[in-house]
mmCIF file of N, CA and C in Angstrom:
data_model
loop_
_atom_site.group_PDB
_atom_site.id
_atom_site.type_symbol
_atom_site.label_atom_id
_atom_site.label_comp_id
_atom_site.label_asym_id
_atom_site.label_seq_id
_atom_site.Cartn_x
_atom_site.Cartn_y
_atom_site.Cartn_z
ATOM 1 N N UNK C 1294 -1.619 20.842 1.716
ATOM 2 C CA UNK C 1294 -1.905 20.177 0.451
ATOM 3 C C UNK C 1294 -2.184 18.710 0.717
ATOM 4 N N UNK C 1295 -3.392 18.156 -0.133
ATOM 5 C CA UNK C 1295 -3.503 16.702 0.273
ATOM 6 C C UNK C 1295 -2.947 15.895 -0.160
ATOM 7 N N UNK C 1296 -2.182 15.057 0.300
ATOM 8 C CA UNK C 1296 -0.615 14.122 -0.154
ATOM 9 C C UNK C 1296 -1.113 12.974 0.645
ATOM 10 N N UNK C 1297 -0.605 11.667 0.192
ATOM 11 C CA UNK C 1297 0.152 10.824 0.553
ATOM 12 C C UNK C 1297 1.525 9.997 0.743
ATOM 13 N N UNK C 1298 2.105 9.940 1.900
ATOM 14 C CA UNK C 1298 3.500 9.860 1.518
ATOM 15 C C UNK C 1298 3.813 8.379 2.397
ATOM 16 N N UNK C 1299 4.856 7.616 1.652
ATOM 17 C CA UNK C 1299 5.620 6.483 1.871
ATOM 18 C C UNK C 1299 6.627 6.650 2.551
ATOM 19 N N UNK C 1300 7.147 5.149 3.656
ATOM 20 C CA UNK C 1300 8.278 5.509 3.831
ATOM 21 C C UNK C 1300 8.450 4.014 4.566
ATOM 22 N N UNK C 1301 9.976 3.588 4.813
ATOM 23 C CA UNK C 1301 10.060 1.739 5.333
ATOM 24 C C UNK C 1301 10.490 1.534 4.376
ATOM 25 N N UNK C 1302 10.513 1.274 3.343
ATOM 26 C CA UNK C 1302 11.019 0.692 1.853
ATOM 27 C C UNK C 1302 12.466 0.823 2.178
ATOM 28 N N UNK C 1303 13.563 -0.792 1.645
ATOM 29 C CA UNK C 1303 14.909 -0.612 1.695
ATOM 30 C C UNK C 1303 14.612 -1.656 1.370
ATOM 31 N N UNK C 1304 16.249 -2.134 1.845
ATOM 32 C CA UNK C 1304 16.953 -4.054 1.269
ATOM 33 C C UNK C 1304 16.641 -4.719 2.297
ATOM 34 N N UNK C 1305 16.755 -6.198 1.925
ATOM 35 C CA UNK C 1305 16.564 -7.337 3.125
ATOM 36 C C UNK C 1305 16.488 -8.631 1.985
ATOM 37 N N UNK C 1306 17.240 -9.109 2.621
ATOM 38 C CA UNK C 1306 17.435 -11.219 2.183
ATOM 39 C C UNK C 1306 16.116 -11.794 2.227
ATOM 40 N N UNK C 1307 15.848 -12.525 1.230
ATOM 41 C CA UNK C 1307 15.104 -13.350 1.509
ATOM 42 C C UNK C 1307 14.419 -14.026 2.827
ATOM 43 N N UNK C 1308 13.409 -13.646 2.774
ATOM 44 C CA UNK C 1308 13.060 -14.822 4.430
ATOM 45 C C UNK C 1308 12.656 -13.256 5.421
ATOM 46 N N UNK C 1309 13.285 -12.306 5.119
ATOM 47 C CA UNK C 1309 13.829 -10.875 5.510
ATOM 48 C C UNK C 1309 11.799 -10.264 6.012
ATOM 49 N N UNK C 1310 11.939 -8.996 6.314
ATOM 50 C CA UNK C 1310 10.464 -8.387 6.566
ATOM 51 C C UNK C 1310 10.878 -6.831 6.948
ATOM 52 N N UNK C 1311 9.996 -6.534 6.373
ATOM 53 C CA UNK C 1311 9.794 -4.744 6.414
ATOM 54 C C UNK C 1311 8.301 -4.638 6.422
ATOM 55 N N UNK C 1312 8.439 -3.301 7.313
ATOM 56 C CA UNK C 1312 6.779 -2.585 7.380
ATOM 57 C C UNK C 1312 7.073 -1.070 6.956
ATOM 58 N N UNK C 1313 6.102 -1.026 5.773
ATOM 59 C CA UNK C 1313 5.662 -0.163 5.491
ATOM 60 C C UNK C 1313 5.102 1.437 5.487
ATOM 61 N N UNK C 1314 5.222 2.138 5.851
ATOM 62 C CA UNK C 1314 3.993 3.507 6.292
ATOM 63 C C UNK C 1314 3.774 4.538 5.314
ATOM 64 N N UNK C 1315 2.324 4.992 5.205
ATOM 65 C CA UNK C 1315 1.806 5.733 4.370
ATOM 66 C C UNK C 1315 1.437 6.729 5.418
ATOM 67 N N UNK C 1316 1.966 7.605 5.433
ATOM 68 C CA UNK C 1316 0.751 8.810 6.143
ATOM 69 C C UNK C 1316 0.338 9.661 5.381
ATOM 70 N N UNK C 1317 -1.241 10.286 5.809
ATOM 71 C CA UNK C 1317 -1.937 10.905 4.878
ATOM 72 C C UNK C 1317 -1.527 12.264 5.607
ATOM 73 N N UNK C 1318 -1.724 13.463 4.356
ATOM 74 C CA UNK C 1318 -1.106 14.388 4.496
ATOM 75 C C UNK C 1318 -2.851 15.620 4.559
ATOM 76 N N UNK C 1319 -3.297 16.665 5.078
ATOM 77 C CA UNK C 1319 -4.254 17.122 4.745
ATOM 78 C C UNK C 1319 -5.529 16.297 4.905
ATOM 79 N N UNK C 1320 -6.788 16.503 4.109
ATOM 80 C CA UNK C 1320 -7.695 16.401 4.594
ATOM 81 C C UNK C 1320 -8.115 14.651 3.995
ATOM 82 N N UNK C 1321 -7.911 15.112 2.575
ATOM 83 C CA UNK C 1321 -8.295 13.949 1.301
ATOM 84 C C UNK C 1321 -9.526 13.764 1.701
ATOM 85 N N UNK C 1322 -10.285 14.404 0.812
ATOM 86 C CA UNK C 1322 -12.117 14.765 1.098
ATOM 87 C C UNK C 1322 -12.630 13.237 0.967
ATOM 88 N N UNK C 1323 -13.191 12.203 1.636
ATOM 89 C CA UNK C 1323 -13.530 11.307 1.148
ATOM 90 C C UNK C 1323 -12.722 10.125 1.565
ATOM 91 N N UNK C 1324 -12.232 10.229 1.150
ATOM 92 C CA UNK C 1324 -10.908 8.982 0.570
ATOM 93 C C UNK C 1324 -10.547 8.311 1.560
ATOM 94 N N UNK C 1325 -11.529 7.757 2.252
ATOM 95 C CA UNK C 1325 -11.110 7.031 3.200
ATOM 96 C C UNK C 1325 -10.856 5.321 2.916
ATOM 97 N N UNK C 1326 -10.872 4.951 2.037
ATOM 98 C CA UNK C 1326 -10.847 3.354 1.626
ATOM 99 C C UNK C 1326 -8.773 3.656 1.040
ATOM 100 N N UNK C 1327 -8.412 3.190 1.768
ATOM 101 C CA UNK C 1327 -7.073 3.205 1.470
ATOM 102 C C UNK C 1327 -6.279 1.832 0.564
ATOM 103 N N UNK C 1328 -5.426 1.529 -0.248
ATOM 104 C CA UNK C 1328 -4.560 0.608 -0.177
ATOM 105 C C UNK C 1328 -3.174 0.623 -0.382
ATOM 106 N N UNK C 1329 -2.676 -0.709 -1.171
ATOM 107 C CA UNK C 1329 -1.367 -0.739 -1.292
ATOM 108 C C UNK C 1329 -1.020 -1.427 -2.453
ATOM 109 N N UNK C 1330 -0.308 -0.691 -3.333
ATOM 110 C CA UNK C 1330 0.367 -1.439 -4.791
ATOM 111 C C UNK C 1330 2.034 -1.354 -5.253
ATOM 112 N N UNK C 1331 1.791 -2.572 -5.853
ATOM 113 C CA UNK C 1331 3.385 -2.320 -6.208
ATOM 114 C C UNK C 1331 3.322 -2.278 -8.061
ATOM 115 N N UNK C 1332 4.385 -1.649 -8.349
ATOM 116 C CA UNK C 1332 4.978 -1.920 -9.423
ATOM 117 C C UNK C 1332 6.083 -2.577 -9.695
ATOM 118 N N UNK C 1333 6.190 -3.589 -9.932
ATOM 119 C CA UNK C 1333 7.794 -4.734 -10.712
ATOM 120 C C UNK C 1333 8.018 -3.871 -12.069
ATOM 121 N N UNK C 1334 9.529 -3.577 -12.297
ATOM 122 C CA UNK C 1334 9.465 -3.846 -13.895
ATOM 123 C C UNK C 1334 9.237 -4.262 -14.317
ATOM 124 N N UNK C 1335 8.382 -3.779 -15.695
ATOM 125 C CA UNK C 1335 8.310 -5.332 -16.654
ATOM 126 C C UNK C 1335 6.474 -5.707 -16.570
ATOM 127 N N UNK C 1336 6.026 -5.259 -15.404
ATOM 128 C CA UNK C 1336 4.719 -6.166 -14.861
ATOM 129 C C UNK C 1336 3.520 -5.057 -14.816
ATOM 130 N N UNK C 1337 2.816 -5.403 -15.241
ATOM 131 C CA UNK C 1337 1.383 -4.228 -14.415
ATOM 132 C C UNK C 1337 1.396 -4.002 -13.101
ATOM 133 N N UNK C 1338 1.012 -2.437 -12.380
ATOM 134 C CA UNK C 1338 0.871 -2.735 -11.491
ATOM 135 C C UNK C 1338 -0.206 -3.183 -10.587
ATOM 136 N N UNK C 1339 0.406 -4.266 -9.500
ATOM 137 C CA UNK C 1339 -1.118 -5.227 -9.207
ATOM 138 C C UNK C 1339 -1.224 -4.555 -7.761
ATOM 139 N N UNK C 1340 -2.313 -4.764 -7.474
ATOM 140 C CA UNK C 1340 -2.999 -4.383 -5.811
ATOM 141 C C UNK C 1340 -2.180 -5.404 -5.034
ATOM 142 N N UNK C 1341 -1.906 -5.090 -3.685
ATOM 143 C CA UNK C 1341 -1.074 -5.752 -2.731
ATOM 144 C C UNK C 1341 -2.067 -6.022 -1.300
ATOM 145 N N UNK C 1342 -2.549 -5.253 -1.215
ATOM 146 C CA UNK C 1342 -3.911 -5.382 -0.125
ATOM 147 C C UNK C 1342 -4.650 -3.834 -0.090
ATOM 148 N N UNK C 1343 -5.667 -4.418 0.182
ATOM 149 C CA UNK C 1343 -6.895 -2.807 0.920
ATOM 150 C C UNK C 1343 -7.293 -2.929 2.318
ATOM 151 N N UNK C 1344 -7.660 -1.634 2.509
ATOM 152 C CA UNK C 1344 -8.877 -1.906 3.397
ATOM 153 C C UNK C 1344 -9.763 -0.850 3.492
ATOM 154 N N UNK C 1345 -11.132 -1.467 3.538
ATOM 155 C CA UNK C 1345 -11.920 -0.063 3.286
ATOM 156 C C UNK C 1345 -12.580 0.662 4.471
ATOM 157 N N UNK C 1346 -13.120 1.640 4.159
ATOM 158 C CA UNK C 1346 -13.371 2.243 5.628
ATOM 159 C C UNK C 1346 -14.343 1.849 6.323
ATOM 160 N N UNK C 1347 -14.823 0.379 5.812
ATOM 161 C CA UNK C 1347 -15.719 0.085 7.202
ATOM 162 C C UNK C 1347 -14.467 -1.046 8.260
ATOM 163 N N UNK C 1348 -13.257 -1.303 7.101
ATOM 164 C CA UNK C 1348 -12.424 -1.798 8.084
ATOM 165 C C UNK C 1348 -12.467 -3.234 7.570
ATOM 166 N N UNK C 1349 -13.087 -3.523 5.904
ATOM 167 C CA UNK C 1349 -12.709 -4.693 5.229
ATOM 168 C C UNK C 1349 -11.525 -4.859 4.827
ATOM 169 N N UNK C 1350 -10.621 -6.172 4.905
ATOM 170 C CA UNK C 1350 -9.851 -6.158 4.105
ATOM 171 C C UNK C 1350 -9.170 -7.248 3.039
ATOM 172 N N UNK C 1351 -8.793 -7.021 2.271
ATOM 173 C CA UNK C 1351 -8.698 -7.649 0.666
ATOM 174 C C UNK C 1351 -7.419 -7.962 0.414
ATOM 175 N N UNK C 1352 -6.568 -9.030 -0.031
ATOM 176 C CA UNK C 1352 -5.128 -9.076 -0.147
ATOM 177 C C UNK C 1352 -5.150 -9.903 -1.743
ATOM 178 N N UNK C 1353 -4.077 -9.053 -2.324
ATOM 179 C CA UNK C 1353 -3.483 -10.108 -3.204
ATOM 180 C C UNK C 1353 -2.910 -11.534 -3.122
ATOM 181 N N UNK C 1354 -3.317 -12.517 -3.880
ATOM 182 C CA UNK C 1354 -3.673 -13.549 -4.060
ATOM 183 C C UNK C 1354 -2.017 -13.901 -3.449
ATOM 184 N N UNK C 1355 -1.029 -13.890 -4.059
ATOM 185 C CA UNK C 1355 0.889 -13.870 -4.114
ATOM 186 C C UNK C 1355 1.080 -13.346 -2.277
ATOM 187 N N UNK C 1356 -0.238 -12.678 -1.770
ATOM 188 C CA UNK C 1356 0.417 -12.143 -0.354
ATOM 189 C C UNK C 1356 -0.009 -12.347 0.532
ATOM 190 N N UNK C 1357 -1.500 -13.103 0.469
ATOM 191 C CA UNK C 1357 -2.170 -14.129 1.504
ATOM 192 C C UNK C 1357 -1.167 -14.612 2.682
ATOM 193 N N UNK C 1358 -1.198 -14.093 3.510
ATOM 194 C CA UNK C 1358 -0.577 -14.912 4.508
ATOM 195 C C UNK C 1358 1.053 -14.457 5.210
ATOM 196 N N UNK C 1359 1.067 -13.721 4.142
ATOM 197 C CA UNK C 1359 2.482 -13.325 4.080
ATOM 198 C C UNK C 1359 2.452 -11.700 4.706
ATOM 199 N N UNK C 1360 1.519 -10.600 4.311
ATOM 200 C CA UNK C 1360 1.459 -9.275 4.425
ATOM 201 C C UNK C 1360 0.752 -9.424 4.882
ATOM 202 N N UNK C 1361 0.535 -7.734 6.035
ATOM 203 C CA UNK C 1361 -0.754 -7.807 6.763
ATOM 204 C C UNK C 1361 -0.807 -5.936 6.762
ATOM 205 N N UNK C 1362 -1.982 -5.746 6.378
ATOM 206 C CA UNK C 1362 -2.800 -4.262 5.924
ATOM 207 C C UNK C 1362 -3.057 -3.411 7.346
ATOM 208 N N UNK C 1363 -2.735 -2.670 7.770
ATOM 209 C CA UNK C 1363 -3.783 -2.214 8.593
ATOM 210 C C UNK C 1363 -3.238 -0.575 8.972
ATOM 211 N N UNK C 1364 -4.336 0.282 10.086
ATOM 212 C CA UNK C 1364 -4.519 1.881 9.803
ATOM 213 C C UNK C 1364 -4.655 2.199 11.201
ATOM 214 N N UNK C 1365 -3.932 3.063 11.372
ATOM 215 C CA UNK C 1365 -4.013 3.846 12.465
ATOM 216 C C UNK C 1365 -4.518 5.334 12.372
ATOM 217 N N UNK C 1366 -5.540 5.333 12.481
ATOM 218 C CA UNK C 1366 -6.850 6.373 11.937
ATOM 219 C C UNK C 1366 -6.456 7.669 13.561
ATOM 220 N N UNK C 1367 -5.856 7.208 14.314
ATOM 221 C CA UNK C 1367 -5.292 8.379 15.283
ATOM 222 C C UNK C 1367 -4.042 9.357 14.663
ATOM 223 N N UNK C 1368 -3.299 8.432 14.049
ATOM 224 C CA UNK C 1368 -1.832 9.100 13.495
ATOM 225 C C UNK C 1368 -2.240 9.534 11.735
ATOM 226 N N UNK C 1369 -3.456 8.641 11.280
ATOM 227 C CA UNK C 1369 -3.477 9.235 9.801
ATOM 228 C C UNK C 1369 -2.778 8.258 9.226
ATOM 229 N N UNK C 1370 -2.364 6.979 9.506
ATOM 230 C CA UNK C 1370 -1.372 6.506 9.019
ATOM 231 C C UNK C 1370 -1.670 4.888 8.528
ATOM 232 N N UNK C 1371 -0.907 4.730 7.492
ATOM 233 C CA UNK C 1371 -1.937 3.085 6.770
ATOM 234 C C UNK C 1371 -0.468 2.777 7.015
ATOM 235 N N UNK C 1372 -0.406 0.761 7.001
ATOM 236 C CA UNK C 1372 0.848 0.012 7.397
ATOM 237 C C UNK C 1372 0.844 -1.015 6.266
ATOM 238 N N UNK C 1373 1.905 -1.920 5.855
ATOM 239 C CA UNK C 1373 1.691 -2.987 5.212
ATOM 240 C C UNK C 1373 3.344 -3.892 6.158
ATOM 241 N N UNK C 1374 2.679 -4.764 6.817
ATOM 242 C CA UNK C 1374 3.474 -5.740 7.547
ATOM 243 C C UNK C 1374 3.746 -6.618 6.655
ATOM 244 N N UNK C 1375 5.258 -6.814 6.060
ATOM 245 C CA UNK C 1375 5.833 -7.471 5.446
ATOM 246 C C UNK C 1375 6.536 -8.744 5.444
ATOM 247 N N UNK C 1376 6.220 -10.019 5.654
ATOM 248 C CA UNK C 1376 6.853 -11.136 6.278
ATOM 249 C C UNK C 1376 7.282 -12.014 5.244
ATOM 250 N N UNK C 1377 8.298 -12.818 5.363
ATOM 251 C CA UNK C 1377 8.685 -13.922 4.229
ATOM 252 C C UNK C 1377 8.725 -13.744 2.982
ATOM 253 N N UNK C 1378 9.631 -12.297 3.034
ATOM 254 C CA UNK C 1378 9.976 -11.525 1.508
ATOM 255 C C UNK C 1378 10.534 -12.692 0.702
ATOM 256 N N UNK C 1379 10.519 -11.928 -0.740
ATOM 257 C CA UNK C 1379 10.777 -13.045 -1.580
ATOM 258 C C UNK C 1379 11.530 -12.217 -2.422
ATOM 259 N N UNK C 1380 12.351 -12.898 -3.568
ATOM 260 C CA UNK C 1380 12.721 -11.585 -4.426
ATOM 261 C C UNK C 1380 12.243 -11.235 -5.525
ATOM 262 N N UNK C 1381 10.906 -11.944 -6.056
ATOM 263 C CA UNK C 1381 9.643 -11.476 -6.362
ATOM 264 C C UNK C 1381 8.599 -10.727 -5.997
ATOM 265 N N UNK C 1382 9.150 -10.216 -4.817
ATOM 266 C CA UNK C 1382 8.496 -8.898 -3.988
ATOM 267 C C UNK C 1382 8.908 -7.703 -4.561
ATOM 268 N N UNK C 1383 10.053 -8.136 -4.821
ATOM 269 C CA UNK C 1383 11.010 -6.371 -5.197
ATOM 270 C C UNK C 1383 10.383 -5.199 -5.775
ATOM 271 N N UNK C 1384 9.988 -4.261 -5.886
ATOM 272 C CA UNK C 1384 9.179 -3.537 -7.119
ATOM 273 C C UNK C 1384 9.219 -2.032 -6.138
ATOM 274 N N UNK C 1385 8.434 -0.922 -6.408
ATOM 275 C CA UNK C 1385 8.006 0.252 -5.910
ATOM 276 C C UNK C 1385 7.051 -0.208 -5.153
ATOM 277 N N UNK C 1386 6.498 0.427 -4.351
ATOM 278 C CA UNK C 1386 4.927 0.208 -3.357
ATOM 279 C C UNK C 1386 4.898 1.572 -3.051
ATOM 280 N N UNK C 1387 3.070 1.482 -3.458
ATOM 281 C CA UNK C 1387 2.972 2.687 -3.195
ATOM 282 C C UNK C 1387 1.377 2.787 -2.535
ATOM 283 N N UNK C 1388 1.210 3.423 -2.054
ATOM 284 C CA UNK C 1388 -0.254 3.709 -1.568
ATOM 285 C C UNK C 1388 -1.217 4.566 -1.974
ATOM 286 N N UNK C 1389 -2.282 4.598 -1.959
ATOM 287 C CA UNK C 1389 -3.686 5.105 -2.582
ATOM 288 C C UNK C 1389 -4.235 5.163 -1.635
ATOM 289 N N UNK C 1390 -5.543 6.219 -1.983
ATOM 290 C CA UNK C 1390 -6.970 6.460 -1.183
ATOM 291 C C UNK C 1390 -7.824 6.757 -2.163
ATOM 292 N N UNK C 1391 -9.200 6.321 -1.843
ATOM 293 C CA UNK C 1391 -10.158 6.655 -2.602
ATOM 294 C C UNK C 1391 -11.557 7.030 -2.210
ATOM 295 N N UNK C 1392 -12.727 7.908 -2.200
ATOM 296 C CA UNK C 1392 -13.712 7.528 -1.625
ATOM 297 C C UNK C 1392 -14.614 5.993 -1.673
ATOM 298 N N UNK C 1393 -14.123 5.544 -3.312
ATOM 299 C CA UNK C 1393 -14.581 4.343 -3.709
ATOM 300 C C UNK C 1393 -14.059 3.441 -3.655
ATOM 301 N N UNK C 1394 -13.961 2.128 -2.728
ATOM 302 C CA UNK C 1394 -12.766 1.057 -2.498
ATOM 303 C C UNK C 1394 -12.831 0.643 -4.128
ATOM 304 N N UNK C 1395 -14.328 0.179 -4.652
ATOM 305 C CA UNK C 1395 -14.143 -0.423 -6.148
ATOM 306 C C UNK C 1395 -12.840 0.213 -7.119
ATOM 307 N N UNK C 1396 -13.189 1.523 -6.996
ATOM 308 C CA UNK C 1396 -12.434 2.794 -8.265
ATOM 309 C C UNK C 1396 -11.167 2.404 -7.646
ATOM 310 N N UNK C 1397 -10.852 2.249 -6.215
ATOM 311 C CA UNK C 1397 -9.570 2.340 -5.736
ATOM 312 C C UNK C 1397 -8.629 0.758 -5.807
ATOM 313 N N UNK C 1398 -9.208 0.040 -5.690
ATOM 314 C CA UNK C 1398 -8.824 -1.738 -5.893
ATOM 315 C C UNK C 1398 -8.684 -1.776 -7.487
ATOM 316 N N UNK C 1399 -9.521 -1.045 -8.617
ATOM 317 C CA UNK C 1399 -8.916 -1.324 -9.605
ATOM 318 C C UNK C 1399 -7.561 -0.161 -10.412
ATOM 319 N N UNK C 1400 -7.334 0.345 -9.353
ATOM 320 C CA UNK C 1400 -6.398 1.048 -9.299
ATOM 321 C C UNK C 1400 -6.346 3.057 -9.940
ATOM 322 N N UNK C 1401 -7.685 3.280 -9.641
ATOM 323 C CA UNK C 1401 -7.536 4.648 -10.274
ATOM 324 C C UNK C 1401 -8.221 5.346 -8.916
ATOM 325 N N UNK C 1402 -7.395 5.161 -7.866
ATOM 326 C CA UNK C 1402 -7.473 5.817 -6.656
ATOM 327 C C UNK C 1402 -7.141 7.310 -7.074
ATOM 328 N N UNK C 1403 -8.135 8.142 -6.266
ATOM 329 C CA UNK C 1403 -8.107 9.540 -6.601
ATOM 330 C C UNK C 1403 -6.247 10.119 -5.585
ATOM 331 N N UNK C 1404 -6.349 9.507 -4.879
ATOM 332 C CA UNK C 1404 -4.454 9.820 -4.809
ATOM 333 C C UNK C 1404 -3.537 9.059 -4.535
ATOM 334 N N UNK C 1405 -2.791 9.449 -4.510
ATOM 335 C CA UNK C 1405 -0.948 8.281 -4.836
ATOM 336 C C UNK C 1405 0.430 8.911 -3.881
ATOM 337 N N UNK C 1406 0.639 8.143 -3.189
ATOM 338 C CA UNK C 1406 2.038 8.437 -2.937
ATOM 339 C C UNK C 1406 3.240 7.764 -3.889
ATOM 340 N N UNK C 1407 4.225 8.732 -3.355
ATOM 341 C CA UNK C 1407 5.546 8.991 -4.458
ATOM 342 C C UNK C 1407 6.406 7.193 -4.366
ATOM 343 N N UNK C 1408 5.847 6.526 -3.555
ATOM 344 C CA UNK C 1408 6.591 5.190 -3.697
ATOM 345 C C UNK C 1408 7.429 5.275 -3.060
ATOM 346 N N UNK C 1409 7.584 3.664 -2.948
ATOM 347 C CA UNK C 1409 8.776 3.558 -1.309
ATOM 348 C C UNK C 1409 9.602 2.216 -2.288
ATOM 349 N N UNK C 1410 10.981 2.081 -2.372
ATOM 350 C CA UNK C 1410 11.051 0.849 -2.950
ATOM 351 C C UNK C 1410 11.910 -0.268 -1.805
ATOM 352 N N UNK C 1411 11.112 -0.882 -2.105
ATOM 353 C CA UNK C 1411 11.466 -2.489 -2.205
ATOM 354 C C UNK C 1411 12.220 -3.203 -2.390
ATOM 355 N N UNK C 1412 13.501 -4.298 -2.344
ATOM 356 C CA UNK C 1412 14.405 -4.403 -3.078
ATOM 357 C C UNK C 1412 14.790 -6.201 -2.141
ATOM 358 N N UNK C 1413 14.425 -7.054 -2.702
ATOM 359 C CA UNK C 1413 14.978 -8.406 -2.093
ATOM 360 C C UNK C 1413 15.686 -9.616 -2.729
ATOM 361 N N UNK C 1414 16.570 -9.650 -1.754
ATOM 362 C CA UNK C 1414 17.613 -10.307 -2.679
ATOM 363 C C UNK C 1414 18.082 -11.425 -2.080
ATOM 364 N N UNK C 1415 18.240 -12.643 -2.822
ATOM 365 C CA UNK C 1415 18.375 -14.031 -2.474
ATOM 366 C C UNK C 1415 18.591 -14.942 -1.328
#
């Protein structure tokens, strides 16, 4: 079955860093433009970075510098390198694929993993 699944998500202090992993499960016809979103309570959820399958990549404005996107197309597997957490990071993260980076950056990626959470604290 074609899935995407999360996993890395836990606690860490401020200043703190976690990485991420999405591995794709099955074939996912297409869907090779992958990313990464979170949900905060309370907040829409916003894009965290992409990258598309020619190997562009796009970061939220809040993560410039801080996160770093990238895919290991041997294992099936997308990353989000997490540095200089904040506790405005905190939220779910979850990952997407899409054939269309556009459809997929504004967030109606044709699939979703179940979310990994996040959690940073002072």
């Amino acid at each position: 079955q074609d899935h995407l699944m999360e996993s890395g998500g836990g606690s860490v202090k401020a200043g703190g860093s976690l990485t991420l992993s999405c591995k794709r499960h099955g074939y996912l016809w297409g869907a090779d433009n992958m990313a990464w979103f979170r949900q905060v309570t309370g907040k829409p959820r916003e894009g965290v970075a992409r990258i598309e399958s020619d190997g562009a990549i796009t970061y939220g404005d809040s993560m410039k510098g801080r996160f770093t996107i990238s895919k290991d197309n041997a294992k099936d597997t997308l990353y989000l390198q997490m540095n200089s957490l904040k506790p405005e990071d905190t939220g779910m993260y979850y990952c997407a694929a899409d054939s269309s980076s556009t459809k997929l950056w504004a967030g109606f990626g044709r699939y979703w993993g179940q979310g990994t959470q996040v959690t940073v604290s002072p």
